[in-house]
Coordinates of N, CA and C in Angstrom, one line a residue:
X1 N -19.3 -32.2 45.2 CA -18.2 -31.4 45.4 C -18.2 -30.2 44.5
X2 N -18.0 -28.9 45.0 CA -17.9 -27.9 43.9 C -16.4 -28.0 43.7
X3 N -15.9 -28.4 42.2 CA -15.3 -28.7 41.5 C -14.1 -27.0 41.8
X4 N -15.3 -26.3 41.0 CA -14.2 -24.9 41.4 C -13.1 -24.7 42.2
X5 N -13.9 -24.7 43.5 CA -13.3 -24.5 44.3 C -11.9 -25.4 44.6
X6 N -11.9 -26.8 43.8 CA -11.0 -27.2 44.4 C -9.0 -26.4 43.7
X7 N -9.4 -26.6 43.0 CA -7.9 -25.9 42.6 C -7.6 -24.6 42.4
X8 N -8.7 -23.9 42.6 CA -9.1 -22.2 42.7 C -7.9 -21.5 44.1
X9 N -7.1 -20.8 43.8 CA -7.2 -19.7 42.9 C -6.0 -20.5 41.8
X10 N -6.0 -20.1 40.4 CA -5.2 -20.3 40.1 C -4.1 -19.3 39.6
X11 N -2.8 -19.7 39.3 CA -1.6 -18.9 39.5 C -0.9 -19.3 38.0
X12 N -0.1 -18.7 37.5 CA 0.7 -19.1 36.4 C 1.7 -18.1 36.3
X13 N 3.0 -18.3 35.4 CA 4.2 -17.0 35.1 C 3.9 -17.1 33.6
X14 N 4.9 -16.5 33.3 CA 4.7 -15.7 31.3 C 4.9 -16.7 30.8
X15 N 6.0 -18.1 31.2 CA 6.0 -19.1 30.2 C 4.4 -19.8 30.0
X16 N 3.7 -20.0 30.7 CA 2.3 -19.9 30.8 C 1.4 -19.7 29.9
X17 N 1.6 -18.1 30.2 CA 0.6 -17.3 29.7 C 0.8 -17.1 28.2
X18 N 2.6 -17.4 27.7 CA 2.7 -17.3 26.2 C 2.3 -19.2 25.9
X19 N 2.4 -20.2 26.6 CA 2.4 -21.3 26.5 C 0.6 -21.2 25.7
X20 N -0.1 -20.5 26.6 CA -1.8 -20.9 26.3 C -1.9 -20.3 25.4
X21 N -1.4 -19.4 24.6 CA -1.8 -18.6 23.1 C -2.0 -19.7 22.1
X22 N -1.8 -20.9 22.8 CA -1.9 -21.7 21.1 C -3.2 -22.7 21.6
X23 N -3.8 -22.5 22.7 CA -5.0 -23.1 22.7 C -6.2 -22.2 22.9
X24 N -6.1 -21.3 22.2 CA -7.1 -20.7 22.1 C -7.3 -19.7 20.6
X25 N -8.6 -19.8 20.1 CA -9.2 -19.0 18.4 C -8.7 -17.7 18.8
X26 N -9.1 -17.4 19.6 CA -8.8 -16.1 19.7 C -8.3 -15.4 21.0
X27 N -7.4 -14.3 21.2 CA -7.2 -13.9 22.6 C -7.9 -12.6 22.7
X28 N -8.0 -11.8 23.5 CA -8.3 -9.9 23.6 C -7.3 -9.6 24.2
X29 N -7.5 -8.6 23.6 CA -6.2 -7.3 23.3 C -5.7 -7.0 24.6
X30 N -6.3 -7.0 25.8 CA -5.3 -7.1 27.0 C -4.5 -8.2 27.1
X31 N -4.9 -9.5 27.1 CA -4.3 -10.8 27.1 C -2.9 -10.7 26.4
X32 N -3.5 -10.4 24.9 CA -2.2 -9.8 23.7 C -0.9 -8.8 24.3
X33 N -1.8 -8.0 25.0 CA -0.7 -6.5 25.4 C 0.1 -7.1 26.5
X34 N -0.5 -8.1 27.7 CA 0.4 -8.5 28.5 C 1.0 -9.3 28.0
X35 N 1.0 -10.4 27.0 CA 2.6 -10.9 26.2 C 3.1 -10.2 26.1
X36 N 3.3 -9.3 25.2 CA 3.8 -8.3 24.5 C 4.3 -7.4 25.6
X37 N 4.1 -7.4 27.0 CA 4.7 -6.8 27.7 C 5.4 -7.3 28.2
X38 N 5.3 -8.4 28.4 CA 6.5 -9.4 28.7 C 7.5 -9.9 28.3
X39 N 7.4 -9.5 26.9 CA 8.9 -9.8 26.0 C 8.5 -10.0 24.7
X40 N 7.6 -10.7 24.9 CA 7.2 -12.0 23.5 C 6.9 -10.8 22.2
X41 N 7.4 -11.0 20.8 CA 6.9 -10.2 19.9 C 5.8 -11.2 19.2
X42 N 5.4 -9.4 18.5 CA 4.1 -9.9 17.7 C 4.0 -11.1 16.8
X43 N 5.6 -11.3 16.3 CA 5.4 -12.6 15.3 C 5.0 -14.2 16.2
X44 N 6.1 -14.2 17.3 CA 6.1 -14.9 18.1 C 4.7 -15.6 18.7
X45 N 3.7 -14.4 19.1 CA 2.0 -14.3 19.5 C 1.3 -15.0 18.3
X46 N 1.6 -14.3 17.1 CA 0.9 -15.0 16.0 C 1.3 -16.2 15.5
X47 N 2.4 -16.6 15.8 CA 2.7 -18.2 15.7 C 2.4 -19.2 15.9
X48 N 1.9 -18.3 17.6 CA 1.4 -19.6 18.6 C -0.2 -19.6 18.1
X49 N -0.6 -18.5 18.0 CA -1.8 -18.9 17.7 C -2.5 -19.5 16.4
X50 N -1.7 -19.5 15.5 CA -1.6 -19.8 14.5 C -1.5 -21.2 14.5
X51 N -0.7 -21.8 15.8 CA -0.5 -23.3 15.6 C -1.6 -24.4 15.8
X52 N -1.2 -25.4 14.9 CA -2.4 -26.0 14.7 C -2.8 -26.7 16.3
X53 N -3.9 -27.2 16.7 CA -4.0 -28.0 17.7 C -5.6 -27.6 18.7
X54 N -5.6 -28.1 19.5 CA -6.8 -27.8 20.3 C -7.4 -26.3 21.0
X55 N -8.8 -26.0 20.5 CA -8.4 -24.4 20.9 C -9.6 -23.6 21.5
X56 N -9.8 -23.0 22.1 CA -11.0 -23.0 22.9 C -11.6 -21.9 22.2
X57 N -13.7 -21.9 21.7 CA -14.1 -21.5 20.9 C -13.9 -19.6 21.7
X58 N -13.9 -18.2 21.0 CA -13.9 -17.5 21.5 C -15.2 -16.9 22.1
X59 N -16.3 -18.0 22.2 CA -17.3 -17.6 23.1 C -16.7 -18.2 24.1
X60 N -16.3 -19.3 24.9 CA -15.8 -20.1 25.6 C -15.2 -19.0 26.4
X61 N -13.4 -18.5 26.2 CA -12.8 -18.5 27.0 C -12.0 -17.5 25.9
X62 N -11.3 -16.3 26.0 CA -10.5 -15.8 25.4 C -9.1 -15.4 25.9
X63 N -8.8 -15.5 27.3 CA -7.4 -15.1 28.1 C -7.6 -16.5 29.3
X64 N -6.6 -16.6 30.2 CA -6.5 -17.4 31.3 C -7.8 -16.5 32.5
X65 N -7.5 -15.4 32.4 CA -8.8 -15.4 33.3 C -10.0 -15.8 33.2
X66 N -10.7 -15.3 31.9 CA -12.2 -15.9 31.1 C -12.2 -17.4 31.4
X67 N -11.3 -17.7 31.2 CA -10.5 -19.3 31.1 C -10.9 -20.1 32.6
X68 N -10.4 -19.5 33.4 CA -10.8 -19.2 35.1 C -12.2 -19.4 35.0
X69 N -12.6 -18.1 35.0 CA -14.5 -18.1 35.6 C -15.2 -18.9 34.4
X70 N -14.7 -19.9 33.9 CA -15.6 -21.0 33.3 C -15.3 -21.9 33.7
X71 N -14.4 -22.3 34.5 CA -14.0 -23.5 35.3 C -15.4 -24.0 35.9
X72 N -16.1 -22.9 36.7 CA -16.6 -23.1 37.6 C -18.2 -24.0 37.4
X73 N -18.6 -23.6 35.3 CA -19.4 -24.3 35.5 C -19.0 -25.8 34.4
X74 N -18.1 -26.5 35.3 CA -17.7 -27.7 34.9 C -17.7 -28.7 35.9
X75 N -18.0 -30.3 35.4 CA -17.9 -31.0 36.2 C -16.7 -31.8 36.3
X76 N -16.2 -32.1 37.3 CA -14.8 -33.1 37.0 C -15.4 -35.1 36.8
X77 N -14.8 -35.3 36.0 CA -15.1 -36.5 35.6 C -14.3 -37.7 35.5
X78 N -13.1 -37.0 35.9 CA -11.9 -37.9 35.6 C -10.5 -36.7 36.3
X79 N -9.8 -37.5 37.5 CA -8.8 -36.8 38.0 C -7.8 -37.9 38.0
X80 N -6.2 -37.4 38.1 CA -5.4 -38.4 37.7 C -4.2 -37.3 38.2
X81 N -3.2 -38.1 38.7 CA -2.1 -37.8 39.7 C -0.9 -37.7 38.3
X82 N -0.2 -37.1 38.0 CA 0.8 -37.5 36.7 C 2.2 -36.5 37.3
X83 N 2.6 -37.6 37.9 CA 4.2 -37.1 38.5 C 4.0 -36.1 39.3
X84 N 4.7 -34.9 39.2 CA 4.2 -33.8 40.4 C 2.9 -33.3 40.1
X85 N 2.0 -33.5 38.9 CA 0.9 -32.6 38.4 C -0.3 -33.3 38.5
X86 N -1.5 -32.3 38.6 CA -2.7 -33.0 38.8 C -3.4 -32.6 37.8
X87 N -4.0 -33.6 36.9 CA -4.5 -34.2 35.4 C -6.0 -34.0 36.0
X88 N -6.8 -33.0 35.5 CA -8.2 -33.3 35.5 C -9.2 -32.9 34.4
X89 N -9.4 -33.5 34.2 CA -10.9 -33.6 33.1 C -12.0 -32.8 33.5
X90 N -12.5 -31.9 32.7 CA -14.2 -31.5 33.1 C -14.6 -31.6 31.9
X91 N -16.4 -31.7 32.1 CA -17.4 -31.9 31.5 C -18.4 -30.5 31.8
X92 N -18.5 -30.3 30.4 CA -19.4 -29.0 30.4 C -20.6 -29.1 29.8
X93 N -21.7 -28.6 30.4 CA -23.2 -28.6 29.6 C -23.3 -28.5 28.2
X94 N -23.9 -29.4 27.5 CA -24.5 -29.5 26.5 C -25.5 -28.4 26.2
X95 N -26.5 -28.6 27.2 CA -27.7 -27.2 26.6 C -26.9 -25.8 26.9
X96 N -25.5 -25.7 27.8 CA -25.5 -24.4 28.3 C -24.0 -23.8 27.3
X97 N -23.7 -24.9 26.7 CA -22.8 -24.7 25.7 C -23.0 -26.0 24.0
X98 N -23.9 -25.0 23.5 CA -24.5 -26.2 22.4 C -23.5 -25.9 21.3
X99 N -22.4 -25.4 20.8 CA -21.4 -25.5 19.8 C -20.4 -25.8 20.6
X100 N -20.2 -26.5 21.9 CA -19.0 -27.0 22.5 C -18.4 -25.7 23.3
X101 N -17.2 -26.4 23.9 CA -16.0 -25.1 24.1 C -15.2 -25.0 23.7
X102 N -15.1 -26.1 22.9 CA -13.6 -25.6 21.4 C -13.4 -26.3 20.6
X103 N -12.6 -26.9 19.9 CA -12.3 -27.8 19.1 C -10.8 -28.7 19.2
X104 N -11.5 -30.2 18.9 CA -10.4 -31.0 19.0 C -9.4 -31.1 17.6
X105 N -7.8 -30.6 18.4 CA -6.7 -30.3 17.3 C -6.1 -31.6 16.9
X106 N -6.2 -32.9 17.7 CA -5.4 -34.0 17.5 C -6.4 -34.7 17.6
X107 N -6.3 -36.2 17.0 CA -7.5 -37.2 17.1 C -6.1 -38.5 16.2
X108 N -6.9 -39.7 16.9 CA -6.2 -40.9 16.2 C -6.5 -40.6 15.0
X109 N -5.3 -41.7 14.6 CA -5.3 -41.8 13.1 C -6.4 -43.1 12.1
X110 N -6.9 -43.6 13.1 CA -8.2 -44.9 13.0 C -9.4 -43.9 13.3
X111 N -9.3 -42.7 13.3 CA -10.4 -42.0 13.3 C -11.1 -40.9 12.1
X112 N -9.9 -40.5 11.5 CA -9.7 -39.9 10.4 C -11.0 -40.0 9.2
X113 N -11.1 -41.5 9.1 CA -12.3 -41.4 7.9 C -13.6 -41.2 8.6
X114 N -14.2 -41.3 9.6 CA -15.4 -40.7 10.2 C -15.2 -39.3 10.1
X115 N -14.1 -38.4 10.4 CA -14.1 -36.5 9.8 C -14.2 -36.2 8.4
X116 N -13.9 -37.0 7.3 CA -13.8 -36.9 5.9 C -12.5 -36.6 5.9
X117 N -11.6 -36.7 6.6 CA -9.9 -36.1 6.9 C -9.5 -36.2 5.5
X118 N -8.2 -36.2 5.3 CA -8.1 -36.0 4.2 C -6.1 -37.0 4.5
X119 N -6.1 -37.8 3.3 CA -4.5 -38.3 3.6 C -3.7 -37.8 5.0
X120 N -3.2 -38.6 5.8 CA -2.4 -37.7 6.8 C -1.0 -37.3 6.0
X121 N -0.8 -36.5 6.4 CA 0.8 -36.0 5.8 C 1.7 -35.1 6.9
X122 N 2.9 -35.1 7.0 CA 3.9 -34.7 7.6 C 4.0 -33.5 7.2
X123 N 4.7 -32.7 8.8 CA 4.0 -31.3 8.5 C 5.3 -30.8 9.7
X124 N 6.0 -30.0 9.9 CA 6.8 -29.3 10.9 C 5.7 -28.7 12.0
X125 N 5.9 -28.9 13.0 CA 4.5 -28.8 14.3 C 5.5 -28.8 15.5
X126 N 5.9 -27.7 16.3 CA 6.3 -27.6 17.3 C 8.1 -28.0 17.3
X127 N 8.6 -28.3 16.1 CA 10.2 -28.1 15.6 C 10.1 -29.6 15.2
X128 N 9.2 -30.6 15.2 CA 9.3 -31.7 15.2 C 8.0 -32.5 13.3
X129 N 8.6 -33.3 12.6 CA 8.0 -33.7 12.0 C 6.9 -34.4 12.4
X130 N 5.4 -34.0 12.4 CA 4.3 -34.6 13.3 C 3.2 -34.3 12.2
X131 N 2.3 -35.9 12.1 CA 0.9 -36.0 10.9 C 0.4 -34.9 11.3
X132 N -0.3 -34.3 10.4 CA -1.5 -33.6 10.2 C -2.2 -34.4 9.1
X133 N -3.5 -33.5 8.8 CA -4.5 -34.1 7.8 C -5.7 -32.6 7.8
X134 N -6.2 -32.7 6.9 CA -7.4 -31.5 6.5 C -8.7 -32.5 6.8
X135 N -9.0 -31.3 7.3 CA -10.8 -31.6 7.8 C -11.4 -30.9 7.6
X136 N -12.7 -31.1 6.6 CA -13.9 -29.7 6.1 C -14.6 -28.9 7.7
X137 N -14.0 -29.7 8.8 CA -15.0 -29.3 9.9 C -14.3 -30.0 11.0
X138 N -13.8 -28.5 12.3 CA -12.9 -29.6 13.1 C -13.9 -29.9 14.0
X139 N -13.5 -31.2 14.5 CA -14.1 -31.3 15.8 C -14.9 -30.6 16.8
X140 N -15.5 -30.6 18.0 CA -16.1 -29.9 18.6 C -15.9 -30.8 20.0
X141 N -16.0 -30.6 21.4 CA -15.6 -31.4 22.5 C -16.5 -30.3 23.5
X142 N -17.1 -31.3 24.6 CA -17.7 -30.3 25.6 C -16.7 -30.9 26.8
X143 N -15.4 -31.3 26.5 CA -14.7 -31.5 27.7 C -13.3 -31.0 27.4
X144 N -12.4 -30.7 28.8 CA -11.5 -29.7 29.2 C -10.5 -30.5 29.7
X145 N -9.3 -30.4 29.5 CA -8.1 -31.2 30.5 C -7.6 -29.8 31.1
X146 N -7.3 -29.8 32.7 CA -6.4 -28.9 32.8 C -5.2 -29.6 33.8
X147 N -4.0 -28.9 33.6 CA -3.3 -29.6 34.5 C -2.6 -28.7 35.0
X148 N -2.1 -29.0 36.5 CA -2.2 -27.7 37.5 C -1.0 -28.7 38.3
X149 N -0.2 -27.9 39.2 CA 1.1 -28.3 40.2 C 0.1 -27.3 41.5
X150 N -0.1 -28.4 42.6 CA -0.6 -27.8 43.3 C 0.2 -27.5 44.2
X151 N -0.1 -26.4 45.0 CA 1.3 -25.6 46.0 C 0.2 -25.2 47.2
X152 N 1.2 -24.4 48.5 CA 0.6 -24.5 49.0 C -0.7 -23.7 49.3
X153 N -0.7 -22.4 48.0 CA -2.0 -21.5 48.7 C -2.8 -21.4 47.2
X154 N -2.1 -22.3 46.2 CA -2.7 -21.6 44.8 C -2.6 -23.2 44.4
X155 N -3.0 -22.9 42.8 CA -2.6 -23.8 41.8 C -1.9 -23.4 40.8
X156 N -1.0 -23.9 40.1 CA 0.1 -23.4 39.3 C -0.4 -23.8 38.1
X157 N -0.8 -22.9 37.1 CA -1.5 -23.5 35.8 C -0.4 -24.2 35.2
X158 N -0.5 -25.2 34.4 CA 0.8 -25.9 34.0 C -0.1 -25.9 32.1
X159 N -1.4 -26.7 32.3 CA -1.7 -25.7 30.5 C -3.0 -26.3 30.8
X160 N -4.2 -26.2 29.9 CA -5.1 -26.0 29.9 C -5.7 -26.6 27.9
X161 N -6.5 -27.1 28.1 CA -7.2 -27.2 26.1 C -8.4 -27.9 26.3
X162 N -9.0 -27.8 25.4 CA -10.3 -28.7 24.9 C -10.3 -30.0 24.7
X163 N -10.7 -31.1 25.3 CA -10.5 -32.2 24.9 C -9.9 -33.2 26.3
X164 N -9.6 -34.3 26.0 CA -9.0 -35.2 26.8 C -7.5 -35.5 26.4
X165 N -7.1 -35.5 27.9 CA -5.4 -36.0 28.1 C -4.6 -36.6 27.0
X166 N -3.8 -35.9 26.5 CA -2.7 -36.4 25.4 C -1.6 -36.8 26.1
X167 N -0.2 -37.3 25.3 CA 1.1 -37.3 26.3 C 1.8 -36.4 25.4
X168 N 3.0 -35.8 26.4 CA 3.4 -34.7 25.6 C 4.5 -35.0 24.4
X169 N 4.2 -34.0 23.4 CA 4.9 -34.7 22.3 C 7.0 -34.7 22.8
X170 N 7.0 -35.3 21.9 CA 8.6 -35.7 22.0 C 10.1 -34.8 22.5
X171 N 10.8 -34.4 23.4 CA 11.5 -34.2 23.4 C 12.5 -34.7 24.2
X172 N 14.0 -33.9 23.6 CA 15.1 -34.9 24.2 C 15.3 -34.7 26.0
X173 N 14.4 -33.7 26.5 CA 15.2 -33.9 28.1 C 13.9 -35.1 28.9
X174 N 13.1 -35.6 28.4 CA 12.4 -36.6 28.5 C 13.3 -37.9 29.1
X175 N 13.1 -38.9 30.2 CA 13.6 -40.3 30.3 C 13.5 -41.1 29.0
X176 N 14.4 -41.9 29.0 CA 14.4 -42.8 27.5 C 12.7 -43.9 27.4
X177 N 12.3 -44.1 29.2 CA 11.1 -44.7 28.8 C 9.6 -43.4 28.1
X178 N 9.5 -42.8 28.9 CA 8.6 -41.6 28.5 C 8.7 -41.2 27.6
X179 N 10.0 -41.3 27.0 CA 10.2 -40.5 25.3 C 10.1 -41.7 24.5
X180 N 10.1 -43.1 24.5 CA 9.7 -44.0 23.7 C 7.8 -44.1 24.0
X181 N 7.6 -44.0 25.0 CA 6.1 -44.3 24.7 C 5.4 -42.7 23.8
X182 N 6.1 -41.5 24.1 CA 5.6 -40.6 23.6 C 5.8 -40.6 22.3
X183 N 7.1 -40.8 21.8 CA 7.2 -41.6 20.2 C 6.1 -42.6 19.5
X184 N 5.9 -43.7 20.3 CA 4.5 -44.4 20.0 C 3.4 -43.9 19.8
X185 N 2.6 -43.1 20.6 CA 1.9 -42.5 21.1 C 1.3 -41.4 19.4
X186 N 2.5 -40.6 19.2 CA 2.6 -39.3 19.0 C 2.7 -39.9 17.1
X187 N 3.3 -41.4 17.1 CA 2.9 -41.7 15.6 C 1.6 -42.3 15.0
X188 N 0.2 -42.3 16.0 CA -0.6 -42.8 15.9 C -1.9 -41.4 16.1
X189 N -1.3 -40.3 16.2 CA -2.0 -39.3 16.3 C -1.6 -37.9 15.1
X190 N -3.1 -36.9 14.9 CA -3.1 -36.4 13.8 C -3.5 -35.0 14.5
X191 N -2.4 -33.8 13.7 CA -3.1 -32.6 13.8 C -4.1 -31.9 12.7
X192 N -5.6 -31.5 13.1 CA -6.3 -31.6 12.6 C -6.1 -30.1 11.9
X193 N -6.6 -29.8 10.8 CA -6.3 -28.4 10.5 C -7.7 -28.1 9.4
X194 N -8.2 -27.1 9.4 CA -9.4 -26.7 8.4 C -9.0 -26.1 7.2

């Protein structure tokens, strides 16, 4: 199955497009200028990108479009239904991407001494007290989650990062079961930082 094609074309609005600034090293200056045209200020831009977590190398992918035309050379490996949204995994070439396509921002906390990590410590991350830990060298991943609301002529990008399926961290408009397991979940995991 060409993968591509299946959830192609893809669609997204500005909460989106300011949403993906924090999964990616770097954006280009168009990407930047259409935040910034859209409301979002420059502090706001550099915040997100600034934030610690999973982020796609800027050879990889630098805007949601770049982001797009490398979809195509991935393989799906793992697809998964998650309430209205469709959860998919790709796998990308080793020889045709040998420094990966980005880096892994969260990893368990039973995994920490294989990175040389460094003590986990509490850290303000998205308004919420959440581990981090120092790594001389982050991660590297040749696999992609994207998660997409499919409609009837597009797909609605919902977000996009390097790596495999996390649950989303904690907040209050969450069900009391979904926000207890994301509580679990979210105290056994670390943001990685260099």
């Amino acid at each position: 199955m060409v993968f591509f094609m299946y959830f192609l074309p893809l669609i997204y609005n500005d909460h989106t497009l300011f949403h993906m600034l924090r999964h990616f090293e770097f954006v280009n200056e168009q990407a930047k200028l259409c935040v910034l045209e859209r409301g979002y200020s420059d502090e706001s831009i550099d915040e997100f990108l600034s934030m610690p977590g999973s982020k796609f190398h800027r050879s990889f992918a630098t805007d949601i479009k770049s982001l797009a035309e490398q979809l195509k050379f991935g393989k799906a490996n793992q697809m998964q239904k998650r309430k209205k949204y469709q959860e998919i995994i790709l796998e990308f070439n080793q020889t045709q991407f040998p420094d990966g396509i980005g880096t892994m921002g969260v990893c368990n906390r039973a995994k920490l001494e294989t990175l040389q990590a460094s003590n986990p410590f509490l850290n303000t991350n998205r308004g919420l007290q959440l581990w981090h830990a120092k790594v001389p060298d982050m991660p590297t991943t040749h696999q992609l989650t994207i998660v997409v609301k499919k409609q009837s002529s597009a797909n609605f990008l919902i977000t996009a990062f390097p790596g495999i399926p996390t649950l989303p961290i904690p907040h209050k408009k969450m069900k009391p079961i979904e926000l207890e397991a994301s509580r679990k979940f979210w105290a056994d995991q670390v943001f990685l930082e260099k």
